[in-house]
Short mmCIF file of C-alpha atoms in Angstrom, two decimals:
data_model
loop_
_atom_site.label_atom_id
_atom_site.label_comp_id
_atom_site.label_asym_id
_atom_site.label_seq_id
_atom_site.Cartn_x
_atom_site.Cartn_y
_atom_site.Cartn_z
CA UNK A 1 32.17 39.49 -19.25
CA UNK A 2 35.08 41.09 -20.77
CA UNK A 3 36.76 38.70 -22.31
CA UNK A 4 33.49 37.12 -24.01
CA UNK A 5 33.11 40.27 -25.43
CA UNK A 6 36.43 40.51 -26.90
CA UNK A 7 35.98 36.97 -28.18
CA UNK A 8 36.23 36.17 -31.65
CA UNK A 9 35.47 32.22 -31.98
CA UNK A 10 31.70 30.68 -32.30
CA UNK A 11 30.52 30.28 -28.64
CA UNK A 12 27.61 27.66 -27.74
CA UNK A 13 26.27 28.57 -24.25
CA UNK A 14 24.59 25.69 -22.31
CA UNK A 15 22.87 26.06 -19.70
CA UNK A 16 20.28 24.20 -17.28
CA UNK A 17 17.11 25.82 -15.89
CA UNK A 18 17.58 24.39 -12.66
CA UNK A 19 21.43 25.46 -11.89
CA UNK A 20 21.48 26.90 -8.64
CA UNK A 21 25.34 27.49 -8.81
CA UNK A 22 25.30 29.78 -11.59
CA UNK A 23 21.76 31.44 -12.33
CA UNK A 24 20.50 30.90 -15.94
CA UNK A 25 20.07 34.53 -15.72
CA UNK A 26 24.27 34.76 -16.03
CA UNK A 27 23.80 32.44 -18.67
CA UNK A 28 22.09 35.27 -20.70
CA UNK A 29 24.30 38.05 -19.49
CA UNK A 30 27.20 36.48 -21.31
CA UNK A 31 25.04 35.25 -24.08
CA UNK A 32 24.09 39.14 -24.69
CA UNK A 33 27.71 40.13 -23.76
CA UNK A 34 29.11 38.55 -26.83
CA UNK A 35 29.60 39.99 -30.21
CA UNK A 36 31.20 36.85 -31.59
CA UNK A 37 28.92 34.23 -33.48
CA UNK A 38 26.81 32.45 -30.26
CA UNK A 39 23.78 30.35 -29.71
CA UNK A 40 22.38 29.72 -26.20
CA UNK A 41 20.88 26.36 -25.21
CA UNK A 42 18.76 26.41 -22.15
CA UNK A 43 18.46 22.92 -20.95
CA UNK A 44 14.80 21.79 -19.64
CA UNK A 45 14.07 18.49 -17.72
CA UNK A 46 15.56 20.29 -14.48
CA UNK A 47 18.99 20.21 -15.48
CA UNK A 48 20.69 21.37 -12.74
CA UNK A 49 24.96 22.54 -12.98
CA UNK A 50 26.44 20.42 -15.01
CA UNK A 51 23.36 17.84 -15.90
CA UNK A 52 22.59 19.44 -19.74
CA UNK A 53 23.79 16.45 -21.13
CA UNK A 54 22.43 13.20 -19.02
CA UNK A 55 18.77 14.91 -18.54
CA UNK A 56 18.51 16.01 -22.57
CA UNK A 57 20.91 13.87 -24.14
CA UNK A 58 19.36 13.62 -27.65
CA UNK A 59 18.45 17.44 -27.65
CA UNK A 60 22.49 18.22 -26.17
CA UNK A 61 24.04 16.17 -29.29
CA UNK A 62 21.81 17.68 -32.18
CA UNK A 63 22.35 21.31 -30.52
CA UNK A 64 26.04 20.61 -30.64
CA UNK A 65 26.26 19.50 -33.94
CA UNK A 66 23.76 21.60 -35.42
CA UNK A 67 26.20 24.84 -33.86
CA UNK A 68 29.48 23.54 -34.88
CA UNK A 69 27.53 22.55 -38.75
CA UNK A 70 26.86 25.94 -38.85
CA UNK A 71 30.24 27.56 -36.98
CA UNK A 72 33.38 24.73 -37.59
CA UNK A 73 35.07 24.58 -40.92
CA UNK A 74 36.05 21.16 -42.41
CA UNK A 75 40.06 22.84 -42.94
#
């Protein structure tokens, strides 16, 4: 929690709404913790740890892009 506060660079939090390793609920902790430019991402479709991506694949790459669009300079 500390250090995500102290961060500095863009963070995009993913997350699925099924994990039952880490609760989506610590998902949000950090997401609030930070003071740094953030999205969150909760992942539907029962993405469990570490499934974001193969259960919402289209929704994964435009959230991705659309954060580091809006975050990532060209330089």
């Amino acid at each position: 929690m500390r250090r995500v506060a102290r961060a500095t660079a863009p963070i995009l939090f993913i997350h699925g709404e099924g994990d039952r390793y880490v609760p989506t609920a610590d998902a949000t902790l950090l997401y609030e913790a930070c003071r740094s430019p953030k999205a969150l991402w909760i992942a539907g479709n029962g993405a469990r740890h570490a499934e974001s991506f193969r259960k919402n694949r289209t929704e994964y790459i435009e959230t991705v892009h659309r954060f580091m669009a809006e975050h990532v300079s060209d330089h």
